[in-house]
Structure formats: structure tokens, C-alpha cells
Amino acid sequence: MADDDGNSAARLRSRIVDLEGELARLKLDLVAAERENGPDRKPEDGKGSNSGNSNNNNSSSSSSRNRTGNLPLSLEEYKRYGRQMVMPEIGLQGTCSYSPPLITQKNRKEQKITAMTPTIGQLLLKKSSVLIIGLGGLGCPAATYLAGAGVGTIGLVDGDVVETSNLHRQIAHSTERLGWGKVESAVEYLRGLNPLPTYITHPAPLTPQTALPLLTPYDLILDCTDHPTTRYLISDACVLLSKPLVTAAALRAEGQLMVLNNPPLPPGDADGGPCYRCVFPQPPAPETLVSCGEGGVLGPVVGVMGVLMAGETVKLLAIEAQKEQQQKKQTPSLHLFSPLIQTPFRTIRLRSRRTNCAVCSSSATITRAALLTNTFSYTAFCGHRPAATTTTNILHANERISAQEYNAILSRQPPDTLPHSLIDTREPPHFQLCSLPNSINIPISLFHSPDWLPPSSLPAASPIYVICQHGNDSQLAVRRLKDAGLDRGGKRFIGDIRGGLRAWREEIDEEWPEY
């Protein structure tokens, strides 16, 4: 009976995946059908596809059509996109045409005017569809400029909500929309910027079971996520669906961008573009991963990378339409950006597809069936590291005290005296933002060093309390101090403050900075 129930559940999950994919395809087919009715079609409702502007005066609209002919775009679209349509690289139709080179007096004799390049074409942009996965620091500027450029259909995927700490870099969200889902917030912003494109919302995290049906209807995918498990999943799905992928990342003051699976040829074809696994066959160790909350990120850096993603997307959409160009072998590259160095932009040539790649080689082991049935575990492949805000328990209960207990210890001591040591294991930039009185900063990175020795400035006999941001690193530090013998065989108390400075703010001092 249990096996029958399991098979029934598996069939239902598979059926749901198929129906979700069919629904997404139907939505795009509906958009295409509505657009065929002409640029002056009136949207069915205020939040509809908005692919054209209606004119309240029917006789005036008819008169305008008689004078100007059958325009391929609405008058609103001519006005909105005119500044880019007049560029020879953009144009209207998006066919191969002459693009005049820049000729100077110096190179006039040597210059050969033979440039025949595929223009992008505003009509092509209007017919295109892109899926943006992740609406954070990368996804917000990418979505903004693709919507502004007139990409016809934009899918948006994210399962998170807007928080205050997002706003310094995630420009599609606002203070007024704190607590909103990021997809809902982004659509509100994008419709205010340009109501003409169709915005299809997917307000849930991407999973192996939903990836293939969700990505299928779109021409091109943008990976704006920030974790290896999702990056590998998106890249694998793009290879299996033969879709080009634009991916980027940013941390601190550095950003990187790649165009993968371009051209998007079937697995086993050596002329296809490399995938994420070709560039990074093995994921980074979980303990080495640093989030924006831990390592920080400079807003303009992640913004630049998002804008570059939009630029690459527009270029790829033009190549996608030019089949003879699409099949030509591309040169894969890794683009690096850091405004704090002398050469902010650098480009590194990447290798081609790996002959033993698990997804794009002729001996691929990751298939559509593996994703749909969840037989390949991305969490197991990448390893699991608990979120920084998730407290783990490494120490015994008698090795830990609460924030309230430590506050009681402080209240019993005379002012300006501290007959114990308080070690703060946050990195120096964090410690400089705020710290408890008389605390000593010994970063957790020093504790991880194999040749680390306790500082001689620590008192020989007084208790040692350790604190960090969330109560995880402090436990590791306590274990390292005890391994070094500083607890004198249990005669000296060494323990951490449970929950760290987060608990201090929640239980003791609500004015303590939250960052």
C-alpha cells in the first residue's frame, strides 16, 4: 500500500509539473495572439499585458491610421523607444543591415566599409521573452533596463520579501513596499516605468521539479541568484532546454559576468557554449561561502553587473533571431569588474565545453528525468551551510549563557571594571560599527588559522565570554580556546553568549544597531 501511495504521489507531482509548464506556454501564446490584433488593441484590464495603447477617440485613431498607414508599433512605442530605434544597431525590423563604421581622418584610407551586421530591431525585442530569476541587486537593474528597452515579455522569479537591508542596492524596491514579495514589488515598479511589456510573475523559489517547465516558454534566461545550488540548477536546465544563459555575481567590490551555453547546442556538441559546470566542475566548500550580509557588497558594483546583464541579453536576443549567426562558435569569456583597482574592467577567456561534463557532454549523467524526479540532489552536491541567522548548537548547555545572564553579570560589576574577558569574533569592519564596552576583537578568521595562538594579553585566570553576530562563530571560538588549554582543565569558565549580538538587541538593548 505504501508503494502504491508513493507512486501515486510521484504521478501527481509529475502531472503538476506538466500542467505548470503548459500554463506558462499558454500565457505566452496569449500574449502573442493579443499582439497580432494590432498596436492599438485595448488591454483587457488594468493589469493586463499592456502590449499597446488604446485611443479613447476611435474616429481620431482611424483617421491617424489612414494618414500614416499601418504602423508596426503604436504611437506610444515610437515615442517611448525612439531614442534607441534611431541607432543603426537597433532599428525597427532587426534584419542584417549596414552599420556605418566610425571613420576618422587618420584611418580613412585603411578603413574598409564592409560592415554588415545584424541589427537588433525593436520589433524583435517586442516579440522576445526573457526570464529573470532573482530580484535582488542583480535582477532589479537588469529587469529595469530590459523593461525600459521594450522586451515584450518578462518573467520574474523570486520567493523572498523586501527588507530594509535590500534597499541600498535593489533599486526596484522601496521603503513603502517593505514586507512585500519581491516579485510583487518589482512588478509594481516596472509597470510604473513601462506598462507596455507583459510581466509574468512566479513568486516562489526555483526547484528541480519546477525548473524545466518554468524555463521552457522563454527565449533567454538571466541567473541573478546568489547561491551555488541555484546556479548549477539554472545552468543545467538551460543546457537541457537549449537556452542561452546570462549569469553574474557580486560581492564586496567585485563583480563577474558570463554568457553560458552560447550557442545553445545539444549536449555532446563540442561547438556549444560551456555551461556553469564546465567553468566550475566542483562547487566551493560550504564553509567558504560568504553572503552579502557577512562580507558586504557595494551597491554600484552589483548595479553595474545587472546593467551589463541587460546589455548582454539584448545582444543575445539579436543573435538568437539570426540563425546563421547563432550557429557560429562563440568565444566564451569571464568579465570582471572592480571600481577600486586601476583597471576596473578585465576579461578572461574561458575554456570550451568539457568532454566529461555531467550535463553538456556526450556522457552526461544529469538529464531531464533526473530533474523532474529529483533524483539528483543539488543540496548534497553543493553541501549545506546553515544560514548565518540559523543558530547551531555545538557547545553543551553549561558552556553557554544567555544575553540576560551576561547583562546581569555586567550590572553586578563596578563601573569601568571588567573582571573577565569578552571576546568579539566579528571581523574588524563589523566590530568598528558597534561593540560592547571593553570587548576585545579577535576575528573568527584568526581562530581558523592552523598556527593561531591565544593572545598573551588575555588574563590568566578570569572567565572568558565570547560573542559574535548570531551565536555560531562564538561557539567555534570557545572550542578552539579550550583546545588550546585556556580553560585549565575545566577550572576556568570559557563560554559563549547564546544568540550573539542579535539576542543582545532583542532581549537587552533595542537601540542596538541592526545591519
PDB file of C-alpha atoms in Angstrom, residues 19-161:
ATOM      1  CA  LEU A  19       0.428  21.479 -16.213  1.00  0.00           C
ATOM      2  CA  GLU A  20       2.521  24.344 -14.856  1.00  0.00           C
ATOM      3  CA  GLY A  21       4.672  24.226 -17.974  1.00  0.00           C
ATOM      4  CA  GLU A  22       1.602  24.159 -20.200  1.00  0.00           C
ATOM      5  CA  LEU A  23       0.117  27.125 -18.318  1.00  0.00           C
ATOM      6  CA  ALA A  24       3.282  29.166 -18.802  1.00  0.00           C
ATOM      7  CA  ARG A  25       3.294  28.340 -22.529  1.00  0.00           C
ATOM      8  CA  LEU A  26      -0.371  29.304 -22.836  1.00  0.00           C
ATOM      9  CA  LYS A  27       0.311  32.666 -21.212  1.00  0.00           C
ATOM     10  CA  LEU A  28       2.995  33.425 -23.785  1.00  0.00           C
ATOM     11  CA  ASP A  29       0.782  32.201 -26.625  1.00  0.00           C
ATOM     12  CA  LEU A  30      -1.963  34.529 -25.350  1.00  0.00           C
ATOM     13  CA  VAL A  31       0.444  37.456 -25.381  1.00  0.00           C
ATOM     14  CA  ALA A  32       1.462  36.669 -28.964  1.00  0.00           C
ATOM     15  CA  ALA A  33      -2.163  36.318 -30.082  1.00  0.00           C
ATOM     16  CA  GLU A  34      -3.154  39.607 -28.478  1.00  0.00           C
ATOM     17  CA  ARG A  35      -0.312  41.410 -30.194  1.00  0.00           C
ATOM     18  CA  GLU A  36      -1.394  40.162 -33.588  1.00  0.00           C
ATOM     19  CA  ASN A  37      -4.593  42.194 -33.138  1.00  0.00           C
ATOM     20  CA  GLY A  38      -2.617  45.357 -33.737  1.00  0.00           C
ATOM     21  CA  PRO A  39      -0.809  48.033 -31.751  1.00  0.00           C
ATOM     22  CA  ASP A  40      -3.984  49.949 -30.878  1.00  0.00           C
ATOM     23  CA  ARG A  41      -5.614  46.998 -29.090  1.00  0.00           C
ATOM     24  CA  LYS A  42      -7.101  47.991 -25.751  1.00  0.00           C
ATOM     25  CA  PRO A  43      -5.826  45.925 -22.803  1.00  0.00           C
ATOM     26  CA  GLU A  44      -8.438  43.655 -21.264  1.00  0.00           C
ATOM     27  CA  ASP A  45      -7.837  45.085 -17.769  1.00  0.00           C
ATOM     28  CA  GLY A  46      -5.607  47.500 -15.906  1.00  0.00           C
ATOM     29  CA  LYS A  47      -3.024  44.834 -15.112  1.00  0.00           C
ATOM     30  CA  GLY A  48      -3.155  43.067 -18.454  1.00  0.00           C
ATOM     31  CA  SER A  49      -0.360  42.587 -20.913  1.00  0.00           C
ATOM     32  CA  ASN A  50      -0.433  46.286 -21.856  1.00  0.00           C
ATOM     33  CA  SER A  51       1.259  45.499 -25.137  1.00  0.00           C
ATOM     34  CA  GLY A  52      -0.322  48.503 -26.795  1.00  0.00           C
ATOM     35  CA  ASN A  53      -2.074  51.793 -26.055  1.00  0.00           C
ATOM     36  CA  SER A  54      -5.727  52.324 -26.856  1.00  0.00           C
ATOM     37  CA  ASN A  55      -7.029  55.619 -28.121  1.00  0.00           C
ATOM     38  CA  ASN A  56     -10.225  56.855 -26.488  1.00  0.00           C
ATOM     39  CA  ASN A  57     -11.243  58.658 -29.669  1.00  0.00           C
ATOM     40  CA  ASN A  58     -11.940  55.907 -32.225  1.00  0.00           C
ATOM     41  CA  SER A  59     -12.505  58.297 -35.105  1.00  0.00           C
ATOM     42  CA  SER A  60      -9.249  60.091 -34.352  1.00  0.00           C
ATOM     43  CA  SER A  61      -7.407  56.760 -34.193  1.00  0.00           C
ATOM     44  CA  SER A  62      -8.907  55.655 -37.515  1.00  0.00           C
ATOM     45  CA  SER A  63      -8.020  58.976 -39.114  1.00  0.00           C
ATOM     46  CA  SER A  64      -4.414  58.661 -37.886  1.00  0.00           C
ATOM     47  CA  ARG A  65      -4.087  55.186 -39.377  1.00  0.00           C
ATOM     48  CA  ASN A  66      -5.396  56.438 -42.692  1.00  0.00           C
ATOM     49  CA  ARG A  67      -2.782  59.163 -42.798  1.00  0.00           C
ATOM     50  CA  THR A  68       0.229  57.188 -41.548  1.00  0.00           C
ATOM     51  CA  GLY A  69      -0.508  53.739 -42.905  1.00  0.00           C
ATOM     52  CA  ASN A  70      -0.395  50.511 -40.912  1.00  0.00           C
ATOM     53  CA  LEU A  71       2.328  51.299 -38.359  1.00  0.00           C
ATOM     54  CA  PRO A  72       4.077  48.245 -36.861  1.00  0.00           C
ATOM     55  CA  LEU A  73       4.222  49.918 -33.445  1.00  0.00           C
ATOM     56  CA  SER A  74       1.861  52.118 -31.506  1.00  0.00           C
ATOM     57  CA  LEU A  75       2.488  55.855 -31.347  1.00  0.00           C
ATOM     58  CA  GLU A  76       3.337  55.434 -27.669  1.00  0.00           C
ATOM     59  CA  GLU A  77       6.006  52.884 -28.567  1.00  0.00           C
ATOM     60  CA  TYR A  78       7.515  55.174 -31.205  1.00  0.00           C
ATOM     61  CA  LYS A  79       7.763  57.929 -28.634  1.00  0.00           C
ATOM     62  CA  ARG A  80       8.994  55.674 -25.824  1.00  0.00           C
ATOM     63  CA  TYR A  81      11.657  53.727 -27.761  1.00  0.00           C
ATOM     64  CA  GLY A  82      12.563  56.288 -30.404  1.00  0.00           C
ATOM     65  CA  ARG A  83      15.916  57.229 -28.848  1.00  0.00           C
ATOM     66  CA  GLN A  84      17.189  53.690 -29.319  1.00  0.00           C
ATOM     67  CA  MET A  85      15.382  52.875 -32.572  1.00  0.00           C
ATOM     68  CA  VAL A  86      17.228  55.663 -34.401  1.00  0.00           C
ATOM     69  CA  MET A  87      20.520  53.908 -33.643  1.00  0.00           C
ATOM     70  CA  PRO A  88      21.752  51.902 -36.653  1.00  0.00           C
ATOM     71  CA  GLU A  89      22.500  48.999 -34.274  1.00  0.00           C
ATOM     72  CA  ILE A  90      18.835  48.832 -33.173  1.00  0.00           C
ATOM     73  CA  GLY A  91      16.462  49.926 -35.890  1.00  0.00           C
ATOM     74  CA  LEU A  92      12.923  48.642 -36.310  1.00  0.00           C
ATOM     75  CA  GLN A  93      12.919  45.346 -38.209  1.00  0.00           C
ATOM     76  CA  GLY A  94      16.007  43.599 -36.845  1.00  0.00           C
ATOM     77  CA  THR A  95      17.451  42.246 -40.085  1.00  0.00           C
ATOM     78  CA  CYS A  96      21.038  42.182 -41.315  1.00  0.00           C
ATOM     79  CA  SER A  97      21.841  45.682 -42.444  1.00  0.00           C
ATOM     80  CA  TYR A  98      24.724  48.040 -42.970  1.00  0.00           C
ATOM     81  CA  SER A  99      26.174  49.558 -39.805  1.00  0.00           C
ATOM     82  CA  PRO A 100      28.416  52.523 -40.681  1.00  0.00           C
ATOM     83  CA  PRO A 101      31.854  52.325 -39.045  1.00  0.00           C
ATOM     84  CA  LEU A 102      33.426  55.285 -37.328  1.00  0.00           C
ATOM     85  CA  ILE A 103      35.788  56.848 -39.876  1.00  0.00           C
ATOM     86  CA  THR A 104      38.440  59.361 -38.877  1.00  0.00           C
ATOM     87  CA  GLN A 105      40.915  61.344 -40.988  1.00  0.00           C
ATOM     88  CA  LYS A 106      43.724  59.107 -39.722  1.00  0.00           C
ATOM     89  CA  ASN A 107      42.240  55.780 -40.747  1.00  0.00           C
ATOM     90  CA  ARG A 108      40.150  56.903 -43.711  1.00  0.00           C
ATOM     91  CA  LYS A 109      42.494  55.289 -46.270  1.00  0.00           C
ATOM     92  CA  GLU A 110      42.772  51.987 -44.421  1.00  0.00           C
ATOM     93  CA  GLN A 111      39.123  51.687 -43.424  1.00  0.00           C
ATOM     94  CA  LYS A 112      37.156  49.182 -45.454  1.00  0.00           C
ATOM     95  CA  ILE A 113      33.452  49.839 -45.329  1.00  0.00           C
ATOM     96  CA  THR A 114      32.171  46.283 -45.363  1.00  0.00           C
ATOM     97  CA  ALA A 115      30.375  46.139 -42.046  1.00  0.00           C
ATOM     98  CA  MET A 116      27.195  44.160 -42.496  1.00  0.00           C
ATOM     99  CA  THR A 117      25.912  43.429 -39.000  1.00  0.00           C
ATOM    100  CA  PRO A 118      22.616  42.111 -37.645  1.00  0.00           C
ATOM    101  CA  THR A 119      20.676  44.950 -36.087  1.00  0.00           C
ATOM    102  CA  ILE A 120      18.636  44.160 -33.004  1.00  0.00           C
ATOM    103  CA  GLY A 121      15.302  45.594 -34.064  1.00  0.00           C
ATOM    104  CA  GLN A 122      12.602  46.973 -31.801  1.00  0.00           C
ATOM    105  CA  LEU A 123      10.051  44.555 -33.223  1.00  0.00           C
ATOM    106  CA  LEU A 124      12.363  41.691 -32.297  1.00  0.00           C
ATOM    107  CA  LEU A 125      12.631  42.963 -28.723  1.00  0.00           C
ATOM    108  CA  LYS A 126       8.862  43.229 -28.531  1.00  0.00           C
ATOM    109  CA  LYS A 127       8.450  39.610 -29.639  1.00  0.00           C
ATOM    110  CA  SER A 128      11.132  38.313 -27.247  1.00  0.00           C
ATOM    111  CA  SER A 129      10.657  36.810 -23.831  1.00  0.00           C
ATOM    112  CA  VAL A 130      13.198  36.624 -21.005  1.00  0.00           C
ATOM    113  CA  LEU A 131      13.072  35.060 -17.554  1.00  0.00           C
ATOM    114  CA  ILE A 132      14.836  36.816 -14.671  1.00  0.00           C
ATOM    115  CA  ILE A 133      15.494  34.518 -11.712  1.00  0.00           C
ATOM    116  CA  GLY A 134      16.248  36.521  -8.585  1.00  0.00           C
ATOM    117  CA  LEU A 135      15.085  40.096  -7.975  1.00  0.00           C
ATOM    118  CA  GLY A 136      17.895  41.345  -5.772  1.00  0.00           C
ATOM    119  CA  GLY A 137      20.853  43.573  -6.557  1.00  0.00           C
ATOM    120  CA  LEU A 138      21.408  41.977  -9.984  1.00  0.00           C
ATOM    121  CA  GLY A 139      17.829  41.284 -11.028  1.00  0.00           C
ATOM    122  CA  CYS A 140      16.474  44.746 -10.239  1.00  0.00           C
ATOM    123  CA  PRO A 141      18.702  46.758 -12.640  1.00  0.00           C
ATOM    124  CA  ALA A 142      18.571  44.004 -15.266  1.00  0.00           C
ATOM    125  CA  ALA A 143      14.760  43.989 -15.193  1.00  0.00           C
ATOM    126  CA  THR A 144      14.655  47.791 -15.196  1.00  0.00           C
ATOM    127  CA  TYR A 145      16.676  48.193 -18.383  1.00  0.00           C
ATOM    128  CA  LEU A 146      15.088  45.275 -20.207  1.00  0.00           C
ATOM    129  CA  ALA A 147      11.630  46.655 -19.445  1.00  0.00           C
ATOM    130  CA  GLY A 148      12.765  50.119 -20.473  1.00  0.00           C
ATOM    131  CA  ALA A 149      14.166  48.733 -23.733  1.00  0.00           C
ATOM    132  CA  GLY A 150      10.800  47.211 -24.633  1.00  0.00           C
ATOM    133  CA  VAL A 151      11.378  43.473 -24.247  1.00  0.00           C
ATOM    134  CA  GLY A 152       7.864  42.174 -24.827  1.00  0.00           C
ATOM    135  CA  THR A 153       7.531  39.530 -22.106  1.00  0.00           C
ATOM    136  CA  ILE A 154       9.464  39.469 -18.845  1.00  0.00           C
ATOM    137  CA  GLY A 155       9.096  36.605 -16.378  1.00  0.00           C
ATOM    138  CA  LEU A 156      10.096  37.268 -12.774  1.00  0.00           C
ATOM    139  CA  VAL A 157      11.060  34.580 -10.240  1.00  0.00           C
ATOM    140  CA  ASP A 158      11.735  35.134  -6.530  1.00  0.00           C
ATOM    141  CA  GLY A 159      10.337  33.766  -3.295  1.00  0.00           C
ATOM    142  CA  ASP A 160      11.762  36.368  -0.890  1.00  0.00           C
ATOM    143  CA  VAL A 161      10.262  39.505   0.643  1.00  0.00           C
TER     144      VAL A 161
END
